[in-house]
PDB file of C-alpha atoms in Angstrom:
ATOM      1  CA  ALA A   1     125.853 -78.433 135.399  1.00 67.00           C
ATOM      2  CA  VAL A   2     124.200 -76.995 138.487  1.00 71.00           C
ATOM      3  CA  ILE A   3     124.172 -80.306 140.173  1.00 71.00           C
ATOM      4  CA  ALA A   4     127.810 -80.899 139.281  1.00 73.00           C
ATOM      5  CA  ARG A   5     128.851 -77.516 140.740  1.00 74.00           C
ATOM      6  CA  ALA A   6     126.789 -78.181 143.902  1.00 73.00           C
ATOM      7  CA  ALA A   7     128.333 -81.462 144.399  1.00 72.00           C
ATOM      8  CA  THR A   8     131.908 -80.049 144.496  1.00 77.00           C
ATOM      9  CA  ASP A   9     130.833 -77.055 146.623  1.00 76.00           C
ATOM     10  CA  ASP A  10     131.607 -77.690 150.343  1.00 79.00           C
ATOM     11  CA  SER A  11     128.888 -75.087 151.498  1.00 83.00           C
ATOM     12  CA  VAL A  12     126.068 -77.102 149.815  1.00 76.00           C
ATOM     13  CA  ASP A  13     124.028 -79.319 152.119  1.00 82.00           C
ATOM     14  CA  LEU A  14     123.985 -82.469 150.025  1.00 79.00           C
ATOM     15  CA  ASP A  15     121.260 -84.026 152.243  1.00 84.00           C
ATOM     16  CA  LYS A  16     119.003 -81.057 151.564  1.00 84.00           C
ATOM     17  CA  MET A  17     119.793 -81.091 147.927  1.00 82.00           C
ATOM     18  CA  GLU A  18     118.958 -84.829 147.784  1.00 86.00           C
ATOM     19  CA  ARG A  19     115.541 -84.183 149.434  1.00 86.00           C
ATOM     20  CA  LEU A  20     114.881 -81.301 147.043  1.00 83.00           C
ATOM     21  CA  LEU A  21     115.700 -83.568 144.008  1.00 87.00           C
ATOM     22  CA  GLN A  22     113.373 -86.191 145.398  1.00 90.00           C
ATOM     23  CA  LEU A  23     110.617 -83.593 145.777  1.00 90.00           C
ATOM     24  CA  GLN A  24     111.197 -82.390 142.145  1.00 88.00           C
ATOM     25  CA  GLU A  25     111.016 -86.024 140.974  1.00 91.00           C
ATOM     26  CA  SER A  26     107.713 -86.559 142.818  1.00 91.00           C
ATOM     27  CA  ILE A  27     106.245 -83.360 141.279  1.00 92.00           C
ATOM     28  CA  LEU A  28     107.295 -84.413 137.850  1.00 91.00           C
ATOM     29  CA  GLU A  29     105.809 -87.936 138.353  1.00 92.00           C
ATOM     30  CA  LYS A  30     102.532 -86.460 139.575  1.00 95.00           C
ATOM     31  CA  ARG A  31     102.312 -84.120 136.551  1.00 94.00           C
ATOM     32  CA  ALA A  32     103.041 -87.057 134.312  1.00 94.00           C
ATOM     33  CA  ILE A  33     100.161 -88.974 135.782  1.00 94.00           C
ATOM     34  CA  GLN A  34      97.824 -86.019 135.583  1.00 96.00           C
ATOM     35  CA  GLN A  35      98.703 -85.422 131.890  1.00 96.00           C
ATOM     36  CA  ALA A  36      98.396 -89.201 131.029  1.00 96.00           C
ATOM     37  CA  ASN A  37      94.899 -89.138 132.710  1.00 95.00           C
ATOM     38  CA  LYS A  38      93.818 -86.083 130.829  1.00 97.00           C
ATOM     39  CA  ALA A  39      95.087 -87.653 127.498  1.00 97.00           C
ATOM     40  CA  LEU A  40      93.238 -90.888 128.324  1.00 97.00           C
ATOM     41  CA  HIS A  41      90.144 -88.849 129.004  1.00 97.00           C
ATOM     42  CA  THR A  42      90.503 -87.180 125.650  1.00 97.00           C
ATOM     43  CA  PHE A  43      91.207 -90.564 123.870  1.00 96.00           C
ATOM     44  CA  GLN A  44      88.034 -92.108 125.321  1.00 96.00           C
ATOM     45  CA  ALA A  45      85.944 -89.210 124.608  1.00 96.00           C
ATOM     46  CA  LYS A  46      87.009 -89.105 120.923  1.00 96.00           C
ATOM     47  CA  CYS A  47      87.490 -92.835 120.273  1.00 94.00           C
ATOM     48  CA  PRO A  48      84.667 -94.373 118.131  1.00 91.00           C
ATOM     49  CA  GLN A  49      82.918 -97.489 119.188  1.00 90.00           C
ATOM     50  CA  LEU A  50      84.632-100.220 117.219  1.00 90.00           C
ATOM     51  CA  LYS A  51      82.684-102.579 114.953  1.00 87.00           C
ATOM     52  CA  LYS A  52      83.387-106.179 114.972  1.00 88.00           C
ATOM     53  CA  THR A  53      83.853-106.875 111.295  1.00 80.00           C
ATOM     54  CA  SER A  54      85.913-110.103 111.316  1.00 82.00           C
ATOM     55  CA  ILE A  55      84.384-113.520 111.499  1.00 81.00           C
ATOM     56  CA  ALA A  56      86.078-116.823 112.564  1.00 76.00           C
ATOM     57  CA  ALA A  57      84.241-119.954 113.368  1.00 69.00           C
ATOM     58  CA  HIS A  58      80.913-118.064 113.155  1.00 72.00           C
ATOM     59  CA  PHE A  59      81.970-115.537 115.735  1.00 79.00           C
ATOM     60  CA  LYS A  60      82.287-111.822 115.069  1.00 84.00           C
ATOM     61  CA  PHE A  61      85.244-109.871 116.528  1.00 85.00           C
ATOM     62  CA  CYS A  62      87.238-106.808 115.894  1.00 88.00           C
ATOM     63  CA  SER A  63      90.784-107.785 114.775  1.00 88.00           C
ATOM     64  CA  TYR A  64      93.835-106.164 116.357  1.00 91.00           C
ATOM     65  CA  GLU A  65      94.817-104.759 112.960  1.00 93.00           C
ATOM     66  CA  ALA A  66      91.378-103.258 112.373  1.00 91.00           C
ATOM     67  CA  MET A  67      91.316-101.893 115.860  1.00 93.00           C
ATOM     68  CA  MET A  68      94.763-100.217 115.517  1.00 95.00           C
ATOM     69  CA  SER A  69      93.778 -98.865 112.071  1.00 94.00           C
ATOM     70  CA  GLU A  70      90.902 -97.018 113.746  1.00 93.00           C
ATOM     71  CA  VAL A  71      92.676 -95.808 116.971  1.00 95.00           C
ATOM     72  CA  ARG A  72      96.357 -95.291 116.078  1.00 96.00           C
ATOM     73  CA  PRO A  73      95.994 -91.770 114.765  1.00 97.00           C
ATOM     74  CA  LEU A  74      94.030 -90.834 117.996  1.00 97.00           C
ATOM     75  CA  MET A  75      96.665 -92.619 120.188  1.00 97.00           C
ATOM     76  CA  ASP A  76      99.458 -90.673 118.432  1.00 97.00           C
ATOM     77  CA  HIS A  77      97.565 -87.376 118.922  1.00 97.00           C
ATOM     78  CA  CYS A  78      96.971 -88.075 122.629  1.00 97.00           C
ATOM     79  CA  GLY A  79     100.692 -89.207 123.026  1.00 97.00           C
ATOM     80  CA  PHE A  80     100.203 -92.897 123.665  1.00 98.00           C
ATOM     81  CA  SER A  81     101.957 -95.932 122.383  1.00 97.00           C
ATOM     82  CA  GLU A  82     101.580 -99.646 123.307  1.00 97.00           C
ATOM     83  CA  ARG A  83     103.726-102.678 123.639  1.00 97.00           C
ATOM     84  CA  PHE A  84     103.020-106.331 124.420  1.00 97.00           C
ATOM     85  CA  ASP A  85     104.762-108.920 126.569  1.00 97.00           C
ATOM     86  CA  THR A  86     103.878-112.551 126.958  1.00 96.00           C
ATOM     87  CA  ILE A  87     103.875-114.919 129.930  1.00 95.00           C
ATOM     88  CA  VAL A  88     104.648-118.552 129.304  1.00 93.00           C
ATOM     89  CA  ASP A  89     104.493-121.578 131.604  1.00 92.00           C
ATOM     90  CA  THR A  90     107.317-123.984 132.387  1.00 93.00           C
ATOM     91  CA  ASP A  91     106.461-126.017 129.261  1.00 89.00           C
ATOM     92  CA  GLY A  92     106.767-122.802 127.131  1.00 87.00           C
ATOM     93  CA  HIS A  93     103.039-122.512 126.443  1.00 88.00           C
ATOM     94  CA  LEU A  94     101.492-118.977 126.208  1.00 92.00           C
ATOM     95  CA  THR A  95      99.406-118.224 129.259  1.00 94.00           C
ATOM     96  CA  ALA A  96      98.855-114.498 129.230  1.00 96.00           C
ATOM     97  CA  VAL A  97      99.425-111.370 127.175  1.00 97.00           C
ATOM     98  CA  THR A  98     100.261-108.016 128.829  1.00 97.00           C
ATOM     99  CA  CYS A  99      99.673-104.655 127.168  1.00 97.00           C
ATOM    100  CA  THR A 100     101.679-101.757 128.407  1.00 98.00           C
ATOM    101  CA  ILE A 101     100.375 -98.350 127.602  1.00 98.00           C
ATOM    102  CA  VAL A 102     102.953 -95.584 127.661  1.00 97.00           C
ATOM    103  CA  HIS A 103     102.211 -91.829 127.668  1.00 97.00           C
ATOM    104  CA  HIS A 104     104.949 -89.597 126.135  1.00 96.00           C
ATOM    105  CA  LEU A 105     105.618 -88.001 129.423  1.00 94.00           C
ATOM    106  CA  GLY A 106     106.703 -91.383 130.895  1.00 94.00           C
ATOM    107  CA  TYR A 107     103.611 -92.625 132.783  1.00 95.00           C
ATOM    108  CA  SER A 108     102.578 -96.159 131.999  1.00 97.00           C
ATOM    109  CA  TRP A 109     100.124 -98.795 133.039  1.00 97.00           C
ATOM    110  CA  THR A 110      99.464-102.444 132.060  1.00 97.00           C
ATOM    111  CA  SER A 111      96.535-104.813 131.413  1.00 97.00           C
ATOM    112  CA  THR A 112      97.033-108.564 131.426  1.00 97.00           C
ATOM    113  CA  PHE A 113      94.719-110.945 129.704  1.00 96.00           C
ATOM    114  CA  PRO A 114      94.887-114.725 130.306  1.00 96.00           C
ATOM    115  CA  VAL A 115      94.968-116.932 127.269  1.00 95.00           C
ATOM    116  CA  LYS A 116      95.125-120.605 126.244  1.00 90.00           C
ATOM    117  CA  PRO A 117      96.313-121.797 122.893  1.00 85.00           C
ATOM    118  CA  ASP A 118      93.333-122.061 120.517  1.00 80.00           C
ATOM    119  CA  ARG A 119      93.092-125.696 119.376  1.00 79.00           C
ATOM    120  CA  SER A 120      89.817-125.232 117.471  1.00 79.00           C
ATOM    121  CA  GLY A 121      89.430-126.132 113.765  1.00 79.00           C
ATOM    122  CA  ASP A 122      92.516-127.479 112.003  1.00 84.00           C
ATOM    123  CA  LYS A 123      95.069-125.285 113.776  1.00 84.00           C
ATOM    124  CA  ASN A 124      98.434-126.723 114.510  1.00 87.00           C
ATOM    125  CA  GLU A 125     100.249-125.792 117.885  1.00 87.00           C
ATOM    126  CA  ILE A 126     102.009-122.726 116.411  1.00 88.00           C
ATOM    127  CA  GLN A 127      98.854-121.506 114.788  1.00 89.00           C
ATOM    128  CA  GLY A 128      96.894-122.010 118.015  1.00 88.00           C
ATOM    129  CA  THR A 129      99.435-120.032 119.980  1.00 90.00           C
ATOM    130  CA  GLY A 130      99.351-117.266 117.365  1.00 90.00           C
ATOM    131  CA  SER A 131      95.555-117.122 117.693  1.00 89.00           C
ATOM    132  CA  ALA A 132      95.772-116.910 121.395  1.00 92.00           C
ATOM    133  CA  LEU A 133      98.372-114.100 121.090  1.00 94.00           C
ATOM    134  CA  SER A 134      96.174-112.116 118.757  1.00 92.00           C
ATOM    135  CA  TYR A 135      93.212-112.575 121.078  1.00 90.00           C
ATOM    136  CA  GLY A 136      95.313-111.590 124.066  1.00 95.00           C
ATOM    137  CA  LYS A 137      96.583-108.441 122.343  1.00 96.00           C
ATOM    138  CA  ARG A 138      93.012-107.334 121.349  1.00 93.00           C
ATOM    139  CA  TYR A 139      91.566-107.698 124.770  1.00 94.00           C
ATOM    140  CA  SER A 140      94.468-106.605 126.870  1.00 97.00           C
ATOM    141  CA  PHE A 141      94.705-103.370 124.712  1.00 97.00           C
ATOM    142  CA  ALA A 142      90.913-102.817 124.807  1.00 95.00           C
ATOM    143  CA  ALA A 143      90.909-103.144 128.570  1.00 96.00           C
ATOM    144  CA  ALA A 144      93.867-100.791 129.105  1.00 97.00           C
ATOM    145  CA  MET A 145      92.354 -98.105 126.878  1.00 97.00           C
ATOM    146  CA  GLY A 146      88.735 -98.456 127.638  1.00 95.00           C
ATOM    147  CA  ILE A 147      87.794 -99.460 124.118  1.00 93.00           C
ATOM    148  CA  VAL A 148      84.033 -99.996 123.502  1.00 92.00           C
ATOM    149  CA  PHE A 149      82.892-102.352 120.813  1.00 89.00           C
ATOM    150  CA  ARG A 150      79.686-101.367 118.924  1.00 85.00           C
ATOM    151  CA  ASP A 151      78.269-104.900 118.417  1.00 69.00           C
ATOM    152  CA  GLU A 152      76.886-107.176 121.010  1.00 59.00           C
ATOM    153  CA  ASP A 153      79.690-109.058 122.737  1.00 54.00           C
ATOM    154  CA  ILE A 154      78.931-112.653 121.608  1.00 53.00           C
ATOM    155  CA  ASP A 155      82.618-113.607 121.122  1.00 50.00           C
ATOM    156  CA  GLY A 156      82.959-117.046 122.546  1.00 53.00           C
ATOM    157  CA  ASN A 157      79.357-117.383 123.739  1.00 51.00           C
ATOM    158  CA  THR A 158      76.794-117.476 120.990  1.00 47.00           C
ATOM    159  CA  ARG A 159      77.176-118.464 117.348  1.00 46.00           C
ATOM    160  CA  LEU A 160      76.161-116.221 114.554  1.00 44.00           C
ATOM    161  CA  HIS A 161      72.952-117.210 112.802  1.00 46.00           C
ATOM    162  CA  HIS A 162      74.674-118.657 109.819  1.00 45.00           C
ATOM    163  CA  GLY A 163      74.059-122.316 110.679  1.00 45.00           C
ATOM    164  CA  PRO A 164      76.222-124.809 112.540  1.00 43.00           C
ATOM    165  CA  PRO A 165      80.060-124.818 112.198  1.00 45.00           C
ATOM    166  CA  LYS A 166      81.391-126.749 109.168  1.00 46.00           C
ATOM    167  CA  LYS A 167      83.184-129.969 109.946  1.00 46.00           C
TER     168      LYS A 167
END
């Protein structure tokens, strides 16, 4: 209402008003960044180290579902939500997963994790893409939020001591 009245008032310097509005937007943006950083600090201070409880092909990992089960209440408390986007190549193959973290005051940031469809085991093409999507969600989210895993990071490097993979 104030802006509408000022816009029709010939005595108002519209250039000055525009500069004041830009200044106000800048102040609000800086405040949103500060509050998001404060909320991220709180989140990281209170977030437990997550245990890798899932096993696939003799590798331990923390599933996206298990991760979110642990951190969702704390994310909600700190005012965060997440969403994911995918990047595909010209052949339609998944190449990366991007996690966008949004704070309730509007500030957001992203983390992108490159992936390749997982062709291990007996996975068909769709299952391999789904596996890569799940992997990308876990790691792009963990990177964006500073998630720490409790167990040694052996995912993709060393097999668990349960014998060789079954053929």
